[in-house]
Coordinates of C-alpha atoms and ligand atoms in Angstrom, one line a residue:
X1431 CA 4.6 26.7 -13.6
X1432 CA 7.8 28.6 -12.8
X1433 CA 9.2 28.8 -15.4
X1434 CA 10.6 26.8 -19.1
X1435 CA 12.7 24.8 -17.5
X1436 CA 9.5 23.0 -15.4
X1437 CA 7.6 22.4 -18.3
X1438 CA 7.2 19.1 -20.3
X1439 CA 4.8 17.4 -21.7
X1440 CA 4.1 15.6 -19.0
X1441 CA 2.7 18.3 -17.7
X1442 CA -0.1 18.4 -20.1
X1443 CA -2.5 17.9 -17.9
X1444 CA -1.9 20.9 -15.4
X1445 CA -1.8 23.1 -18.6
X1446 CA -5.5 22.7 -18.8
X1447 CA -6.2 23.7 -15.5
X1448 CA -7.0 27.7 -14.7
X1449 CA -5.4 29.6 -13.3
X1450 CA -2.3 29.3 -15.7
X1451 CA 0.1 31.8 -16.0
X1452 CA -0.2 32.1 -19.8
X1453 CA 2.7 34.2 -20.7
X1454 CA 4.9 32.1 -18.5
X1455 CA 4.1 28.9 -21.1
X1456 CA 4.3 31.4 -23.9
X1457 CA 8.1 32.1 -23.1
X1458 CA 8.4 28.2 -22.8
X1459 CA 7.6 27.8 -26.2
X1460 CA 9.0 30.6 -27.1
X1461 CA 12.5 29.5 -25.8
X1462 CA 12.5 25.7 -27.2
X1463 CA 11.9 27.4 -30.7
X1464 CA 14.2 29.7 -30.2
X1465 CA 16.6 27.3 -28.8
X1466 CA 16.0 24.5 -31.6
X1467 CA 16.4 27.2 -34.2
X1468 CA 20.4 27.7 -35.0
X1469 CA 20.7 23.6 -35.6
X1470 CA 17.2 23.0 -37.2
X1471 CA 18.4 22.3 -40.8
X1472 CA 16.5 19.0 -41.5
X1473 CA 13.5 20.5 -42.5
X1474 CA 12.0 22.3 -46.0
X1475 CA 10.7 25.7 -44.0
X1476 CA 12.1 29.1 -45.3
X1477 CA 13.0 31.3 -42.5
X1478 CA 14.1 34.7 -43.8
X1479 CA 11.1 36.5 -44.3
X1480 CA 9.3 38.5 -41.7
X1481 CA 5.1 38.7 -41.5
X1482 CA 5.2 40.9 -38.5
X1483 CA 2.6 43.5 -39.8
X1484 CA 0.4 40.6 -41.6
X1485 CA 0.6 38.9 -38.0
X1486 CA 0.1 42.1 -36.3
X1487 CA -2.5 43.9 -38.1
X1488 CA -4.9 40.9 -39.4
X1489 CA -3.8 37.9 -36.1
X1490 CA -6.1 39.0 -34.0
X1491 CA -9.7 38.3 -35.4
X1492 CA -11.4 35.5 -37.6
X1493 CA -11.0 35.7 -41.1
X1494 CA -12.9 32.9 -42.6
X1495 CA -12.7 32.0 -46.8
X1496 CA -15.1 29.4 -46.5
X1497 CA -16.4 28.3 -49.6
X1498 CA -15.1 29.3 -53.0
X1499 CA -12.9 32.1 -53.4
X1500 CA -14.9 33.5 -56.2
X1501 CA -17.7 34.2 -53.7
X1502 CA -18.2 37.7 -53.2
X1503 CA -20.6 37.4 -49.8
X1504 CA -19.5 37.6 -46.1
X1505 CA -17.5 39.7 -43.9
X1506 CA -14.1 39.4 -42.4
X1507 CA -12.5 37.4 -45.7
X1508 CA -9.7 37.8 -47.7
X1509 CA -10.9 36.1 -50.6
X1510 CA -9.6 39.0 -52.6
X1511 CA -5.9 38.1 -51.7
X1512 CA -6.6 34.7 -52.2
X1513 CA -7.3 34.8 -55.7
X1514 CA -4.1 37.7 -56.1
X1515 CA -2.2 34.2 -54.6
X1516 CA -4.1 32.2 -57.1
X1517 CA -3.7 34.1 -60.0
X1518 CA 0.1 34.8 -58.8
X1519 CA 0.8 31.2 -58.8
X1520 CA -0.9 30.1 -62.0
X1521 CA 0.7 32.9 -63.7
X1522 CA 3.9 31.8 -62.4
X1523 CA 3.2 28.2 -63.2
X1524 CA 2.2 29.5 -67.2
X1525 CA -1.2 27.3 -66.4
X1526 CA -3.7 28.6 -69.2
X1527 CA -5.8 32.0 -68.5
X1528 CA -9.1 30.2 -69.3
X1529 CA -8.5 27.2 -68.0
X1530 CA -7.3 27.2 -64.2
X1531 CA -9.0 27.4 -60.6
X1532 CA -7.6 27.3 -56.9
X1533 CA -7.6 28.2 -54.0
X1534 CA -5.6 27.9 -50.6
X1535 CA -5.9 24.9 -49.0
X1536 CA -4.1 24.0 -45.5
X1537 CA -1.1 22.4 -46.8
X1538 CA 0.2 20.2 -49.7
X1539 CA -2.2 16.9 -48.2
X1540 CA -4.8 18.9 -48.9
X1541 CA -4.2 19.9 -52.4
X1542 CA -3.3 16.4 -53.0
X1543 CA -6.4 15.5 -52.0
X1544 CA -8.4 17.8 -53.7
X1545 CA -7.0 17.3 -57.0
X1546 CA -6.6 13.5 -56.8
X1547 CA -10.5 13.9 -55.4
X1548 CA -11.5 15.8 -58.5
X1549 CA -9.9 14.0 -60.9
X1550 CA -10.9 10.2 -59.4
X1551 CA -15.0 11.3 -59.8
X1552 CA -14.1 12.3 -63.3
X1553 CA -12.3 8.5 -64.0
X1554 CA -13.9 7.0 -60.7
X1555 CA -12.5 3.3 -62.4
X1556 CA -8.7 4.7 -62.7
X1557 CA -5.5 3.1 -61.0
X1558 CA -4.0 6.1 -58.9
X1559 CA 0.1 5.5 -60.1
X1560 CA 2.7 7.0 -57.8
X1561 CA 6.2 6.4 -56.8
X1562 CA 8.4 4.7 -53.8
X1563 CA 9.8 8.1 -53.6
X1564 CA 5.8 10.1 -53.2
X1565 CA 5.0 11.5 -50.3
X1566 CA 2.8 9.6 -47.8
X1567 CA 0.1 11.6 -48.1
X1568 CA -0.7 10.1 -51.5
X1569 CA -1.0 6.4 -51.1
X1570 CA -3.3 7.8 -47.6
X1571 CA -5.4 9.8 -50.4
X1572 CA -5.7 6.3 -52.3
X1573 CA -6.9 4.7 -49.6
X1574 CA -9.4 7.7 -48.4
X1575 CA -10.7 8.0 -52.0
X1576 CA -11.1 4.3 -51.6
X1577 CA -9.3 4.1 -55.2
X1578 CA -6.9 0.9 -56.2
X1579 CA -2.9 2.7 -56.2
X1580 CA 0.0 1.1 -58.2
X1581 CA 3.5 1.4 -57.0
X1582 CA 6.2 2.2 -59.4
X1583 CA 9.7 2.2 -58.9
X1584 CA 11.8 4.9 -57.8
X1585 CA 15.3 5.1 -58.8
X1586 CA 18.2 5.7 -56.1
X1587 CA 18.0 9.1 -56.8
X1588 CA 14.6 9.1 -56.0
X1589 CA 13.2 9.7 -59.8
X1590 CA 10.2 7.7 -60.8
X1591 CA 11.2 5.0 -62.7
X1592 CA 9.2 5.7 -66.5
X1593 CA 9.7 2.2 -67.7
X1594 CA 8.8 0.4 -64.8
X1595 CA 5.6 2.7 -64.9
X1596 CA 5.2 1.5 -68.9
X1597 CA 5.2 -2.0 -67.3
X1598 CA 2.6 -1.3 -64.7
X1599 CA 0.3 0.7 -67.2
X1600 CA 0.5 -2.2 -69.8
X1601 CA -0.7 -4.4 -67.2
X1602 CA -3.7 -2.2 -66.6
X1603 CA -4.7 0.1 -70.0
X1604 CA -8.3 -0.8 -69.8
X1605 CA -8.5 1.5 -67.3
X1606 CA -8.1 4.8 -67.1
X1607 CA -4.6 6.0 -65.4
X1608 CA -4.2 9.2 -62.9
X1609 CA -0.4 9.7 -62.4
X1610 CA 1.3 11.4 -59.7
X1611 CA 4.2 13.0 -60.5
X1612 CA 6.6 14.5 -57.3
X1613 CA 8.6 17.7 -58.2
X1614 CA 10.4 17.9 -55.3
X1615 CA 10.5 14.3 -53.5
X1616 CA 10.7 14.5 -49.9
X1617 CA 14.0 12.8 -49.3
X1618 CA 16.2 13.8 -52.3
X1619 CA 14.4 16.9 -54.0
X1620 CA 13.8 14.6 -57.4
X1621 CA 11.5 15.8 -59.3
X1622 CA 9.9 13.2 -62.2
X1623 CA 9.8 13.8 -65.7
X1624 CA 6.4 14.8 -66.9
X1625 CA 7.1 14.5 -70.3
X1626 CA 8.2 10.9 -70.3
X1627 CA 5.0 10.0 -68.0
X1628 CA 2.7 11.8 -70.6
X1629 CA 4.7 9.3 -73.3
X1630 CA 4.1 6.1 -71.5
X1631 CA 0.7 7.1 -70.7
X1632 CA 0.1 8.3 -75.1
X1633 CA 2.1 4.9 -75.9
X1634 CA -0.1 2.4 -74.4
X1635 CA -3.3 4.7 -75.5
X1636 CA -4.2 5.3 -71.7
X1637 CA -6.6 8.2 -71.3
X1638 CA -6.6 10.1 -67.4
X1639 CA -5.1 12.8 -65.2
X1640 CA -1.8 13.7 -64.6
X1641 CA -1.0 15.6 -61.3
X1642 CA 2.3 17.0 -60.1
X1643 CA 2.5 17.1 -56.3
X1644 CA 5.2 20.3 -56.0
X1645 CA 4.8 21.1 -52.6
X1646 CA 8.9 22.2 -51.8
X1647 CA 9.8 22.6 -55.3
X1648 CA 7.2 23.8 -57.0
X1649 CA 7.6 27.7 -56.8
X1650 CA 10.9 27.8 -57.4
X1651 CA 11.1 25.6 -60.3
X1652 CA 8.5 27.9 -62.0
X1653 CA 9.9 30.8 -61.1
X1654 CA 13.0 29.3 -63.2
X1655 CA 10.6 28.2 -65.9
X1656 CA 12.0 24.8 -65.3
X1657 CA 8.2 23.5 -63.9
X1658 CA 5.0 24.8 -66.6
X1659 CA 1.7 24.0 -67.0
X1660 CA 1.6 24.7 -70.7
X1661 CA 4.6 22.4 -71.8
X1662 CA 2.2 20.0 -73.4
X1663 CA 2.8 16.7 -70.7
X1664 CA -0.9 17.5 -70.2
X1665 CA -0.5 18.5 -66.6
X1666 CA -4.2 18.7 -65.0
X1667 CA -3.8 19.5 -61.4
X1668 CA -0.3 21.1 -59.0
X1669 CA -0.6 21.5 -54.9
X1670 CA 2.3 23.0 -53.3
X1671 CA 3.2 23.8 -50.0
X1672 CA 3.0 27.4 -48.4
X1673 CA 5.0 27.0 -45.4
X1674 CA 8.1 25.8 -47.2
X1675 CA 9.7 28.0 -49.5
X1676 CA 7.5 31.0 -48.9
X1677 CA 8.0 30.1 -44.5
X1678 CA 4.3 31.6 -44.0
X1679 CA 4.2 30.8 -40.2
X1680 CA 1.3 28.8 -40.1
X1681 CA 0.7 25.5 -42.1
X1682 CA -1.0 26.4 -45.7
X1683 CA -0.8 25.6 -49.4
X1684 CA -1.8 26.3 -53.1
X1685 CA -3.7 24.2 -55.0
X1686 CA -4.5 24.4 -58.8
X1687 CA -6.7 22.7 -61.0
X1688 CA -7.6 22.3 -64.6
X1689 CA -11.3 24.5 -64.7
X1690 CA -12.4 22.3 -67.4
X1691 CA -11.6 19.0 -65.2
X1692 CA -13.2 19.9 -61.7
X1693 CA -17.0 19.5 -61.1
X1694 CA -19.1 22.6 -59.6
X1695 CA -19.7 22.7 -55.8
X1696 CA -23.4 22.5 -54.7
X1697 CA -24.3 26.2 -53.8
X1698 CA -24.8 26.0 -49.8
X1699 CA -28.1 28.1 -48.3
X1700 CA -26.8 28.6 -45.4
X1701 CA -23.8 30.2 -45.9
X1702 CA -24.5 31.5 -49.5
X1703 CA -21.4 30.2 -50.5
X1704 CA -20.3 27.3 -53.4
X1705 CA -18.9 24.3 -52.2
X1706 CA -16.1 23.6 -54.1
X1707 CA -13.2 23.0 -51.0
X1708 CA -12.0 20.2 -48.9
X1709 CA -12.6 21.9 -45.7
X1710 CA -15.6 24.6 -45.2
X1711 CA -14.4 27.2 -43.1
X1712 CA -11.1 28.3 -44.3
X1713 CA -8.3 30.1 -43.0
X1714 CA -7.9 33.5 -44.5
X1715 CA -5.4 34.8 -42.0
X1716 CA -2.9 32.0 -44.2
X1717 CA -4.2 33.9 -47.9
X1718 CA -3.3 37.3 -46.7
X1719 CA 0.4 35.8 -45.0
X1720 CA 1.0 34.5 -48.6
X1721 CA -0.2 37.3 -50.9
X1722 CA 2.3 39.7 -48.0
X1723 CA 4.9 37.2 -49.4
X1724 CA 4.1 37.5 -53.3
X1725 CA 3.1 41.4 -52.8
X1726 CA 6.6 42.2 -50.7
X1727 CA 9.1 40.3 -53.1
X1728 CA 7.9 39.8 -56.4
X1729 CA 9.0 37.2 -58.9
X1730 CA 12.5 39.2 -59.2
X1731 CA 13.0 38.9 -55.0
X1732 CA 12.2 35.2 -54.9
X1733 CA 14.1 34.0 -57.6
X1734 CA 16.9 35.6 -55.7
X1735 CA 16.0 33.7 -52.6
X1736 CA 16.0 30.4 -54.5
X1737 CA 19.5 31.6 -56.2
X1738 CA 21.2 32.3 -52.5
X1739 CA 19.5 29.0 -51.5
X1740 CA 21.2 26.5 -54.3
X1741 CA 24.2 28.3 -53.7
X1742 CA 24.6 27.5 -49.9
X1743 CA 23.2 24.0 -50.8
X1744 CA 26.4 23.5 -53.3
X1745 CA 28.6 25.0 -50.5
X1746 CA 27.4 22.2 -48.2
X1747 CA 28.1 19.5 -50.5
X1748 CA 31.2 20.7 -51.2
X1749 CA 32.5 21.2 -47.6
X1750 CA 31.5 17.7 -46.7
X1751 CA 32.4 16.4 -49.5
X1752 CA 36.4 18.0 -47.9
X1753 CA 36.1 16.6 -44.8
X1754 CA 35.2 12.9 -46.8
X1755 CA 31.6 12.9 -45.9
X1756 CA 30.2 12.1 -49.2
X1757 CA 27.1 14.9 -50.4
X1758 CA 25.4 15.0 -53.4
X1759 CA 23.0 16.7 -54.7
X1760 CA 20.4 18.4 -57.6
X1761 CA 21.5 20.7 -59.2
X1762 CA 17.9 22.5 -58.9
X1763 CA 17.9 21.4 -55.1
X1764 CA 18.4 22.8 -51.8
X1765 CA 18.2 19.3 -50.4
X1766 CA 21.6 17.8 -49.5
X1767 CA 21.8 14.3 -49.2
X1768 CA 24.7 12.3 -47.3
X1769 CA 25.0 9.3 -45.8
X1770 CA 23.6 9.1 -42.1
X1771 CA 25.6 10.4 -39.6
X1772 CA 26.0 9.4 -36.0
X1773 CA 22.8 9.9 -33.8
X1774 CA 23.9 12.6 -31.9
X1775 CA 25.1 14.8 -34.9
X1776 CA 22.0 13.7 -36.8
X1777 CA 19.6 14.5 -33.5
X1778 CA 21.1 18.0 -32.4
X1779 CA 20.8 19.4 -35.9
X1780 CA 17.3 17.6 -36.5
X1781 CA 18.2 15.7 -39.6
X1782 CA 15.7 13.9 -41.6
X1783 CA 16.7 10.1 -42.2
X1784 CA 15.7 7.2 -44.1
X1785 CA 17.8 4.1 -42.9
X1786 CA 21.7 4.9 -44.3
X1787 CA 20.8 7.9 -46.0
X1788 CA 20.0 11.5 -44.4
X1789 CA 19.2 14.9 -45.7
X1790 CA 19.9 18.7 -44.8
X1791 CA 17.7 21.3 -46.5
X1792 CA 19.1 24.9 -47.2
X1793 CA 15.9 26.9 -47.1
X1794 CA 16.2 30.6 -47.3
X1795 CA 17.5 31.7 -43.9
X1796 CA 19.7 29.2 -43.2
X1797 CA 23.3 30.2 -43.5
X1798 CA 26.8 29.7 -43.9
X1799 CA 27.7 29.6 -40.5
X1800 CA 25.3 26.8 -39.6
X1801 CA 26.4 24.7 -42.1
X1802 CA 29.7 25.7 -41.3
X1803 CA 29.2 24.7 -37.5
X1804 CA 27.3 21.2 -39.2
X1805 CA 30.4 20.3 -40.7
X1806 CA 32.8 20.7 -37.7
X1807 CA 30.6 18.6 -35.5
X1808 CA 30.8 15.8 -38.5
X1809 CA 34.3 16.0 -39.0
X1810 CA 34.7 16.3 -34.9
X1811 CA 32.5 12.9 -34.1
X1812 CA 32.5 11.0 -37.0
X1813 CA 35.1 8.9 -38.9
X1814 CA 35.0 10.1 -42.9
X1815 CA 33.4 7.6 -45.0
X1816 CA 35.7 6.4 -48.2
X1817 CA 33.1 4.2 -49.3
X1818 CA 29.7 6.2 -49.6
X1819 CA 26.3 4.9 -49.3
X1820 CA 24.5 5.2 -52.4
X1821 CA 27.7 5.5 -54.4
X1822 CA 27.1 9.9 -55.1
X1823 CA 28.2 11.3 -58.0
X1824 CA 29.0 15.4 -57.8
X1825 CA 26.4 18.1 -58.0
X1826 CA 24.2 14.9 -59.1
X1827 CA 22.0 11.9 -58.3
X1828 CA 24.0 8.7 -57.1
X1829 CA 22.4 6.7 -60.3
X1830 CA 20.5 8.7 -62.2
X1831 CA 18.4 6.2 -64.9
X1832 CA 15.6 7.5 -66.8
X1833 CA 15.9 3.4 -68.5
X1834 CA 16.4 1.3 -65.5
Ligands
PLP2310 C1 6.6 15.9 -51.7 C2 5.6 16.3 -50.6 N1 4.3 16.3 -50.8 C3 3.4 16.6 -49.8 C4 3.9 17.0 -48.6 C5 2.9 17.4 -47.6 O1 2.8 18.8 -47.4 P1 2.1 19.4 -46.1 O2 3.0 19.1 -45.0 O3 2.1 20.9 -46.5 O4 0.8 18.8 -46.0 C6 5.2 17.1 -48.3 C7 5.7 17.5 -47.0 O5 6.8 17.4 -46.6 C8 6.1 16.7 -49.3 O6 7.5 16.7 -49.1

């Protein structure tokens, strides 16, 4: 090891092997992130805020949440700041005072899968509906939970398609129905209409759950009020992500559920704790980085963030929309979707791709002058393209359909 240069992972194997001069493959790592970091603008992480002191103070010793965070016993937790992050985020959300629980969970997979968990024992003979456009996490949940999915339609736009999911709950209203709605897809940033999935469900008499898997969007569309838990869709469960639009620098999440739809945890003797959680021990380094994130900025600072955000998001469609590079957009979104460019455009500034369509995400912290430098390496490599792929409409989805 002599230095970053030398390392690869081929070299895996020598890594393991004492002596190593640890701060020499600290530096390595240090250097590819640093080096990947001006063009990384493919991917839903906020980068503007600093958890130095969180990092500092708390990153050097175990701080272990395991089991519920309404236990009380232990040493070295932080289950205190987990339910401030808890109540934060419900509050935020408008979810009902006397109706809510949650805790943090390791990432938007696993507050999928502890709502979807909770609410299949409740119906354990419902058909799991999601979308084209759901994560994968979800239809792996199905499986795991060893439950029968239904796939409904997305629309180009990536919006579930409501009367294609009428179609596929008429097929099946014997049985109850748990619905997965996206609020923030993964591609586009769509985010499915609640209210119209709560109408097909009410129309064909179809009793269930109704969860909403936010993990990018869901913080900032409640901080707007445009995502509630009390708009009467009958919204049971949420999990969103804590390592996107917060950027806490380790992988975490929020999940909420409807208190009156979980079951109780068996109390454990062991550990004198309830189990109510996906995992058991629990990271309580990731509860403290997120209430330092809620505590520091307050609804009024991350509203701003998701302002300055959408703003630089319209500023990349319309510069590549100038140089004929067809962008589009929601107009709650910092996703930016444009046809694929050429692979070494789309590789240097790590774009995520599906087929002929990629995205850029401006997450707080990225800024002007990397999208700026983006669009000169487009316009410098790639011929502009008259005819987009989906046809995009301004500021909009390329075909939006709430009927099709
Ligand atoms: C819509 C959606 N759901 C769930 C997830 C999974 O979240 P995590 O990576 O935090 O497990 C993602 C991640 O990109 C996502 O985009």
């Amino acid at each position: 090891m002599t230095g970053h240069q030398s390392l690869s992972f081929a070299d895996a194997a020598d890594l393991s092997r004492a002596p190593i001069d640890v701060t020499v493959v600290i530096d390595h790592l240090i250097h590819e992130a640093d080096a990947a970091a001006p063009t990384s603008i493919g991917f839903p992480g906020a980068v503007d805020l600093d958890y130095g002191e969180v990092l500092t103070r708390l990153g050097n010793r175990l701080w272990n949440n395991i089991g519920d965070p309404t236990d009380l016993g232990g040493i070295a937790h932080t289950r205190v700041l987990e339910r401030a992050v808890i109540a934060w985020v419900a509050d935020t959300l408008a979810m009902p005072r006397d109706d809510r629980w949650g805790y943090v969970t390791t990432g938007g997979t696993e507050g999928n899968l502890s709502a979807l968990h909770a609410a299949y024992r409740r119906h354990p003979s419902a058909r799991v509906y999601y979308s084209t456009a759901a994560h994968y996490s979800i239809p792996k949940i199905v499986h795991l939970l060893g439950a029968r999915g239904v796939v409904v339609n997305a629309n180009p736009g990536g919006e579930m398609d409501y009367a294609h999911l009428a179609a596929q709950v008429r097929r099946r209203r014997r049985w109850p129905a748990i619905v997965v709605a996206t609020a923030g897809t993964t591609l586009t940033e769509a985010v499915d209409d609640t209210a119209s999935i709560r109408a097909v469900l009410d129309e064909h008499e179809v009793i269930g759950h109704l969860h909403v898997d936010a993990a990018l969007s869901g913080i900032p569309l409640a901080l707007d009020g445009q995502l509630r838990l009390d708009d009467g869709s009958g919204i049971g469960s949420i999990a969103i992500s804590g390592h996107k639009f917060l950027g806490v620098p380790t992988p975490c999440g929020v999940v909420l559920n409807r208190e009156s739809v979980r079951k109780y945890g068996n109390q454990i003797p062991y550990t004198d704790t309830l189990d109510t959680t996906i995992t058991g021990s629990r990271c309580g380094l990731a509860a403290a980085l997120l209430w330092h994130a809620i505590a520091a900025l307050g609804h009024e600072g991350h509203r701003w963030r998701a302002t300055q955000a959408r703003r630089l998001a319209a500023y990349a469609v319309d510069q590549l929309t100038a140089v004929g590079w067809p962008a589009w957009r929601y107009p709650h979104a910092f996703t930016v979707v444009l046809p694929t460019p050429p692979e070494q455009v789309r590789k240097k500034w790590l774009l995520a791709c599906d087929g002929a369509v990629s995205h850029l995400i401006c997450m707080p912290g990225i800024t002007h002058g990397q999208i700026d430098a983006f669009v000169a390496d487009l316009a410098a490599t790639a011929q502009p393209r008259l005819i987009p792929r989906p046809r995009p409409r301004p500021d909009g989805p390329p075909t939006p359909s709430r009927t099709s």
